[in-house]
Structure formats: structure tokens, C-alpha cells
Coordinates of C-alpha atoms in Angstrom, one line a residue:
M11 CA 84.8 131.0 122.0
K12 CA 86.0 133.9 119.8
I13 CA 89.3 135.2 118.5
K14 CA 90.2 138.2 120.6
E15 CA 93.7 139.1 119.3
L16 CA 96.4 138.0 116.9
E17 CA 100.1 138.7 117.5
I18 CA 102.4 138.4 114.6
F19 CA 106.2 137.8 115.0
A20 CA 108.7 137.9 112.2
I21 CA 111.6 135.7 113.3
R22 CA 114.8 134.2 111.9
L23 CA 115.6 130.6 113.0
P24 CA 119.4 129.9 113.2
L25 CA 120.5 126.9 111.2
I26 CA 123.3 124.6 112.5
E27 CA 124.7 124.6 109.0
P28 CA 123.6 126.2 105.7
F29 CA 120.7 124.5 103.9
V30 CA 121.4 124.2 100.2
I31 CA 118.8 123.3 97.5
S32 CA 118.6 123.8 93.8
Y33 CA 117.4 127.4 93.8
G34 CA 119.0 128.8 97.0
T35 CA 121.2 128.6 100.1
Y36 CA 119.8 129.4 103.5
H37 CA 122.0 130.5 106.4
D38 CA 119.0 131.0 108.6
M39 CA 115.2 130.3 108.1
P40 CA 112.9 133.3 108.0
S41 CA 109.5 132.5 109.6
I42 CA 106.3 134.2 110.7
I43 CA 104.8 133.1 114.1
V44 CA 101.2 133.8 114.9
K45 CA 99.9 133.9 118.5
L46 CA 96.2 133.6 118.6
T47 CA 94.3 134.4 121.9
T48 CA 90.6 133.7 122.4
D49 CA 88.2 135.5 124.7
T50 CA 88.3 132.3 126.9
G51 CA 92.0 132.8 127.4
H52 CA 93.2 129.9 125.2
I53 CA 96.3 130.5 123.2
G54 CA 97.2 128.9 119.9
Y55 CA 100.4 129.2 117.9
G56 CA 100.7 129.0 114.1
E57 CA 103.6 129.4 111.7
A58 CA 104.2 130.5 108.1
V59 CA 107.5 129.7 106.3
A60 CA 107.2 131.4 102.9
D61 CA 109.0 130.3 99.7
D62 CA 108.7 132.7 96.8
H63 CA 109.8 130.0 94.4
V64 CA 106.8 127.9 95.3
T65 CA 103.8 130.1 96.2
G66 CA 105.0 133.5 95.3
E67 CA 105.0 134.6 98.9
S68 CA 107.9 136.2 100.8
W69 CA 108.7 136.6 104.5
E70 CA 107.8 140.3 104.3
S71 CA 104.6 139.9 102.3
T72 CA 103.3 137.2 104.5
F73 CA 103.7 139.4 107.6
A74 CA 101.9 142.2 105.9
V75 CA 99.0 140.1 104.6
I76 CA 98.4 138.6 108.0
Q77 CA 98.6 142.0 109.7
H78 CA 96.5 144.1 107.3
T79 CA 94.2 141.6 105.5
L80 CA 93.6 138.4 107.5
A81 CA 93.9 139.3 111.1
P82 CA 91.3 142.2 111.0
R83 CA 88.8 140.0 109.2
L84 CA 89.1 137.2 111.8
I85 CA 88.8 139.1 115.1
G86 CA 85.5 137.9 116.7
A87 CA 85.3 134.7 114.7
D88 CA 85.0 131.3 116.3
P89 CA 88.3 129.4 115.7
S90 CA 86.6 126.0 115.9
R91 CA 84.6 126.7 112.7
F92 CA 87.5 125.7 110.4
E93 CA 85.6 125.7 107.2
F94 CA 84.2 129.2 107.9
I95 CA 87.6 130.5 109.0
H96 CA 89.0 129.5 105.6
E97 CA 86.0 131.0 103.8
L98 CA 86.6 134.3 105.6
M99 CA 90.3 134.3 104.6
D100 CA 89.4 133.3 101.0
Q101 CA 86.9 136.2 100.8
A102 CA 89.6 138.6 102.2
I103 CA 92.3 137.6 99.7
Y104 CA 93.0 135.1 96.9
G105 CA 95.8 132.6 97.2
V106 CA 98.5 133.3 99.8
P107 CA 98.3 129.8 101.3
T108 CA 101.4 130.3 103.5
A109 CA 99.8 133.2 105.3
K110 CA 96.6 131.3 105.7
A111 CA 98.4 128.3 107.1
A112 CA 99.7 130.3 110.0
V113 CA 96.2 131.2 111.1
D114 CA 94.8 127.7 110.4
I115 CA 97.5 126.1 112.6
A116 CA 96.9 128.6 115.4
C117 CA 93.2 127.8 115.3
F118 CA 93.8 124.1 115.6
D119 CA 96.2 124.6 118.5
A120 CA 93.8 126.9 120.4
V121 CA 90.8 124.7 119.8
G122 CA 92.6 121.6 120.8
K123 CA 93.7 123.2 124.0
A124 CA 90.1 124.5 124.7
Y125 CA 88.7 121.0 124.1
G126 CA 91.5 119.3 125.9
V127 CA 92.4 117.0 122.9
P128 CA 95.4 116.7 120.6
A129 CA 95.0 118.4 117.2
Y130 CA 94.9 115.0 115.4
N131 CA 91.7 114.3 117.3
L132 CA 90.1 117.2 115.5
L133 CA 91.2 115.6 112.2
G134 CA 89.6 112.2 112.7
G135 CA 91.8 110.7 115.4
R136 CA 95.2 109.1 115.4
Y137 CA 96.0 106.3 113.0
H138 CA 99.8 105.9 113.0
E139 CA 101.7 105.3 116.2
K140 CA 105.1 106.5 114.9
F141 CA 106.9 107.5 111.7
P142 CA 110.5 106.9 110.6
I143 CA 112.4 110.2 110.1
T144 CA 114.4 110.8 106.9
H145 CA 117.6 112.7 107.0
V146 CA 117.9 115.4 104.4
L147 CA 121.2 115.9 102.6
S148 CA 121.9 119.4 101.3
I149 CA 123.6 119.8 97.9
A150 CA 127.3 119.4 98.2
S151 CA 130.1 117.5 96.4
P152 CA 129.5 113.7 95.8
E153 CA 132.2 112.9 98.4
H154 CA 130.7 115.2 101.1
M155 CA 127.2 113.9 100.6
A156 CA 128.4 110.3 100.7
Q157 CA 130.3 111.0 103.9
E158 CA 127.4 112.7 105.6
A159 CA 125.1 109.9 104.5
A160 CA 127.4 107.3 106.0
E161 CA 127.5 109.2 109.3
R162 CA 123.7 109.5 109.5
V163 CA 123.2 105.8 108.8
E164 CA 125.6 105.1 111.7
E165 CA 123.3 107.2 113.8
G166 CA 120.4 104.9 112.9
Y167 CA 118.7 106.6 110.0
G168 CA 117.2 104.1 107.6
S169 CA 116.3 106.5 104.8
L170 CA 117.9 109.5 103.2
K171 CA 116.5 112.4 101.1
M172 CA 119.1 113.9 98.7
K173 CA 118.7 117.5 97.5
V174 CA 120.0 117.8 93.9
G175 CA 119.1 119.9 90.9
T176 CA 122.1 122.1 90.0
N177 CA 123.6 120.1 87.1
V178 CA 122.3 116.8 85.8
A179 CA 125.7 115.1 85.3
E180 CA 126.9 116.2 88.7
D181 CA 123.7 115.1 90.3
V182 CA 124.0 111.6 88.8
E183 CA 127.5 111.4 90.4
R184 CA 126.1 112.6 93.8
I185 CA 123.3 110.0 93.8
Q186 CA 125.6 107.1 92.7
A187 CA 128.2 108.1 95.3
V188 CA 125.7 108.0 98.1
R189 CA 124.2 104.7 97.0
K190 CA 127.7 103.1 96.7
C191 CA 128.6 104.4 100.2
V192 CA 125.4 103.3 102.1
G193 CA 124.7 100.0 100.3
D194 CA 121.4 98.7 99.0
D195 CA 119.4 98.4 102.2
I196 CA 119.1 102.2 102.9
A197 CA 116.2 103.9 101.2
I198 CA 117.2 106.9 99.1
R199 CA 114.7 109.5 97.9
V200 CA 115.9 112.2 95.4
D201 CA 114.4 115.7 95.4
V202 CA 115.3 117.8 92.4
N203 CA 113.3 120.9 93.4
Q204 CA 112.5 121.5 89.7
G205 CA 116.2 121.7 88.8
W206 CA 116.2 119.3 85.8
I207 CA 113.7 121.6 84.1
N208 CA 112.2 119.2 81.6
S209 CA 111.4 115.6 80.8
A210 CA 114.4 115.2 78.4
N211 CA 117.0 116.1 81.0
T212 CA 115.2 113.9 83.6
L213 CA 115.0 110.8 81.4
Q214 CA 118.7 111.1 80.5
A215 CA 119.5 111.1 84.2
M216 CA 117.1 108.2 85.0
K217 CA 118.7 106.0 82.4
Q218 CA 121.9 106.2 84.4
L219 CA 120.2 105.9 87.8
E220 CA 118.0 102.8 87.3
A221 CA 120.5 100.6 89.1
C222 CA 120.4 102.9 92.2
G223 CA 117.0 101.6 93.2
L224 CA 115.6 104.9 94.3
D225 CA 112.5 105.0 96.5
W226 CA 111.2 107.8 94.4
L227 CA 112.2 110.9 92.3
E228 CA 110.6 114.1 93.5
Q229 CA 109.7 117.1 91.3
P230 CA 112.4 116.9 88.6
V231 CA 110.7 119.4 86.3
K232 CA 109.1 122.9 86.5
A233 CA 106.2 123.0 88.9
D234 CA 103.5 123.7 86.3
D235 CA 104.6 121.1 83.8
I236 CA 102.3 118.3 84.8
D237 CA 102.5 116.8 81.3
A238 CA 106.2 116.3 81.7
M239 CA 105.6 114.3 84.9
V240 CA 103.2 112.1 83.0
E241 CA 105.8 111.4 80.3
I242 CA 108.5 110.7 82.9
K243 CA 106.2 108.4 84.9
A244 CA 105.4 106.4 81.7
K245 CA 109.0 106.0 80.7
T246 CA 110.8 105.0 83.9
S247 CA 110.2 102.4 86.6
T248 CA 111.2 104.7 89.4
P249 CA 108.2 106.0 91.3
M250 CA 107.4 109.7 90.8
M251 CA 106.5 112.3 93.4
I252 CA 105.0 115.7 92.8
D253 CA 105.8 118.5 95.3
E254 CA 105.9 122.1 94.0
G255 CA 103.4 121.0 91.3
L256 CA 100.8 120.4 93.9
R257 CA 99.5 123.4 95.8
G258 CA 95.7 123.0 96.1
V259 CA 92.6 121.2 94.8
R260 CA 93.0 122.4 91.2
E261 CA 96.4 120.8 90.8
M262 CA 95.3 117.7 92.6
R263 CA 92.4 117.2 90.2
E264 CA 94.8 117.4 87.2
I265 CA 97.3 115.1 88.8
I266 CA 94.6 112.5 89.4
A267 CA 93.0 112.9 86.0
K268 CA 96.3 112.5 84.2
R269 CA 97.8 109.9 86.6
A270 CA 100.8 112.1 86.8
A271 CA 102.4 110.8 90.0
D272 CA 102.7 107.8 92.2
K273 CA 102.9 109.9 95.3
V274 CA 102.3 113.6 96.3
N275 CA 104.0 115.8 98.8
I276 CA 101.4 117.7 100.7
K277 CA 102.8 120.8 102.6
L278 CA 100.8 122.9 104.8
M279 CA 102.5 126.0 103.6
K280 CA 101.5 125.3 100.0
C281 CA 97.9 124.4 100.5
G282 CA 96.8 126.7 103.4
G283 CA 97.1 124.7 106.6
M284 CA 95.9 121.6 108.3
Y285 CA 92.3 121.7 107.2
P286 CA 93.1 122.1 103.4
A287 CA 95.8 119.4 103.7
M288 CA 93.2 116.9 104.9
K289 CA 91.0 117.7 101.8
L290 CA 94.0 117.0 99.5
A291 CA 94.7 113.8 101.4
H292 CA 91.1 112.6 100.9
M293 CA 91.3 113.3 97.2
A294 CA 94.5 111.4 96.9
E295 CA 93.2 108.5 98.9
M296 CA 90.2 108.1 96.6
A297 CA 92.5 108.1 93.6
G298 CA 94.9 105.5 95.2
I299 CA 97.8 107.9 95.4
E300 CA 100.0 107.8 98.5
C301 CA 100.8 111.0 100.4
Q302 CA 103.7 112.5 102.3
V303 CA 103.6 115.5 104.5
G304 CA 106.6 117.6 103.7
S305 CA 108.3 120.6 105.1
M306 CA 109.4 124.1 104.3
V307 CA 111.9 123.8 107.2
E308 CA 109.5 125.0 109.9
S309 CA 110.1 125.3 113.7
S310 CA 108.5 122.9 116.2
V311 CA 105.2 124.7 115.7
G312 CA 104.8 124.2 111.9
S313 CA 106.5 120.8 112.1
A314 CA 104.1 119.6 114.8
A315 CA 101.1 120.7 112.8
G316 CA 102.3 118.7 109.8
F317 CA 102.8 115.6 112.0
H318 CA 99.3 115.9 113.4
V319 CA 98.0 115.7 109.8
A320 CA 100.3 112.8 108.9
F321 CA 99.5 110.8 112.0
S322 CA 95.7 111.0 111.4
K323 CA 95.5 109.6 107.9
K324 CA 96.2 106.0 106.6
T325 CA 97.2 107.3 103.2
M326 CA 100.1 109.2 104.7
T327 CA 102.9 106.8 104.3
S328 CA 106.0 109.0 104.9
V329 CA 106.9 112.3 106.5
E330 CA 109.8 114.7 106.0
L331 CA 109.5 117.3 108.8
T332 CA 112.9 117.7 110.2
G333 CA 113.2 121.5 110.6
P334 CA 113.7 121.4 114.4
L335 CA 116.7 119.0 113.9
K336 CA 118.4 121.6 111.7
F337 CA 118.1 124.6 114.1
S338 CA 120.6 125.6 116.7
K339 CA 117.8 127.3 118.5
D340 CA 114.1 126.6 118.3
I341 CA 111.0 128.3 119.8
G342 CA 109.4 125.0 120.7
N343 CA 110.1 121.6 122.1
L344 CA 108.9 119.1 119.6
Q345 CA 110.6 115.8 120.6
Y346 CA 112.3 113.4 118.2
D347 CA 113.4 109.9 119.0
V348 CA 115.8 109.6 116.0
P349 CA 115.2 107.9 113.7
F350 CA 111.5 108.0 114.7
I351 CA 109.0 110.7 115.7
H352 CA 106.4 109.9 118.4
L353 CA 103.7 112.5 119.0
N354 CA 102.6 113.1 122.6
E355 CA 99.0 113.3 123.7
Q356 CA 99.0 116.9 125.0
P357 CA 96.1 119.2 123.8
G358 CA 96.5 121.2 120.6
L359 CA 99.8 120.8 118.9
G360 CA 101.5 119.5 122.0
V361 CA 104.3 122.0 121.7
D362 CA 105.4 124.4 124.4
V363 CA 106.6 127.7 123.0
D364 CA 109.4 129.4 124.8
E365 CA 108.4 133.1 124.9
E366 CA 111.9 134.2 125.8
V367 CA 113.4 132.5 122.7
L368 CA 110.6 133.8 120.6
D369 CA 111.4 137.4 121.7
E370 CA 115.1 136.8 121.1
L371 CA 114.6 135.6 117.6
T372 CA 112.0 138.3 116.7
V373 CA 112.9 141.0 114.2
R374 CA 109.5 142.6 114.1
K375 CA 106.2 142.1 115.8
V376 CA 102.7 143.6 115.9
K377 CA 99.4 142.9 117.7
V378 CA 96.0 143.1 116.0
T379 CA 92.9 143.4 118.3
G380 CA 89.3 144.3 117.8

């Protein structure tokens, strides 16, 4: 089985409502879809949702890198040789994990379909039967976030992830308002997306939030400031999660060596896809660090890939892959049973891509062949 051609689609996924985090507001989600076709006629889909604040990649650069650098190098390669595929990509260009993730995911989808097995069977087999889904609250006023939290709890959600990171004092009010509204039995996770900048600001906030009983605090400081995470972890009882500060093996080694986090957020877009994500999970497992598979707000394609990784590892104790629930139109049909996600047993990613919707949402496309 060889890679015969790669089609690349630049699309914009429409959001039901704006998605607001510490460093930006998204009215739609720019994404790159890769359609991989083998000489045996098997088709695999991959996805890249770039975030220039995290990996330095953009929507436009990711399209160009796949078209001009990765795709030509991969024509004729066997997509089932995952380690070799990544070696080819790493030889072609340094970094660009989001671009590489799209190719990696497409390979797993195509190979799973060729072998007639779900992608998680290519990763060691299924461990988890289901995962609870966490609703993500965009940054808004304390009143608005509390109201939305109450509505989601009524719908059956048992956990909430709050996006904060614009102003420490206002963020404290937001978190306290949500906790007061939903009571003590609902799990609350807080994601600062680097917005509190340093350990001093973070520790000031945490003194006021100790009574809120947070599940964990995620990435309060700048991504590269691992030492600040060490200090915060030592001075607060709230569990610490690293997200933007973990991209690949180098960061994971430092996190483990310095005991900088209780939990890490592994994202396929940050590390290069499903295969590298499993390597990070193995490292974390050996160090006794719990893992989550997180999201860059991908469509059904990228979200399903993340779920296959999460479902295959014992050390994965939570997931936050809710992109498809935020879109008014999606290219795939990943099924949620809110507040849970159950993966099907179809081959590959188990997602059917609607070619008509893909074409409708496509802004630009190109095909690379041998």
C-alpha cells in the first residue's frame, strides 16, 4: 500500500457563537483538511487547526507546508509505517507539528480502513469504554458565564472548563460566580491560556480561589516558563496542568525532571499527530503524570483522532474535544451522547466525511500527486 495522492483543503468551520479565549476571539475556525488516497483505493482524512500563539503556525503557512514540503516527500510511501512517515516529514522540515498532524491522522484513518480496524486498535487497542464530556465556557462577564454554566448543568454536564486570562481580578470574580451558581458537586477546571503571565499574579489569584475547589488550573503562565509552574505547584494545593508549555518530547522531559505539573494536556496539533501523542503519553505514564487529550477546536476528523488516542491509554483520564458541538456545520458525523462520548467500532477514525459540505466550506484546495 502506497500513498498515491494528497488533496489539501483550506476550510472555515462556522461557529454557533464566537469562541473567546485570553488571546483572541474566533467567529469561525480556520482548518486544513487532508485527503489521502492510496494505490489500493483506501482514503484517509486528516486535519490541521493551527494556532500561531502555540506552535507558530498559521492557517496559510500550514496549507503551504503540506502542499510544497510534506506532500511531495510522502508520495509513494507506505502510510502504515508510522515511524518512517514521521522520519520523512522531520527530514523535510523542522517543527510544524500541526501540518504533520494532518498527514499523521490521514495515515491512521487510511490504514485502519485498509486493515478493517478502528484507529485505536493501531495504538494498542481500546481501554476506555466512554468518557464524560466537559462543556467549555468562553470568556464573558461573570453573570453570563454563571448563567451558561447553570444551563449546561441542567443539560446533564457534570464538569465545566472555564476560559479566563484577561484580567486577574475579573477572572477571580468569574470563577467565584460560576462556583456559587452550580454548587460544589460540579467539577470546574480553569484554563488561563497563559493570560496571568507569571507566578506572582497566579499565586495572588489562587489565594482567593482556594475555597472554590477547582479540579485543576491550566497553563496560567507563559508557555516557556516551566520554572514558574514549578513554583506555583509548590505553593498551592490546586492541581496544575501544563498545556501550551508541552509541545513535544523536549518539554515533557523537562516537566518530568522538574515535577512541574500534576497533569499534562496532550494535543495532536501541538505534538504532530496520533503517533507522537502516544509517545508523550508513555513518557507521562512512566513518570506518574495523568494526561488529557485536548483540542484546538477541530472538526469531527481531528476530534475523532484525539478520541482514538484517549480511548487507547489508561493514563488518559480526561478529554476536552468538543469542537463538533460548537459548529453550526461540520464536515463529519462524530456522534456525542452528551454528556458522554462513545466511539464506534468502524474502521479508521469511524467518521464519514460529507464531500458536499467539505466543498461548501472550502476556500482553497490543491491536489499533489506523484
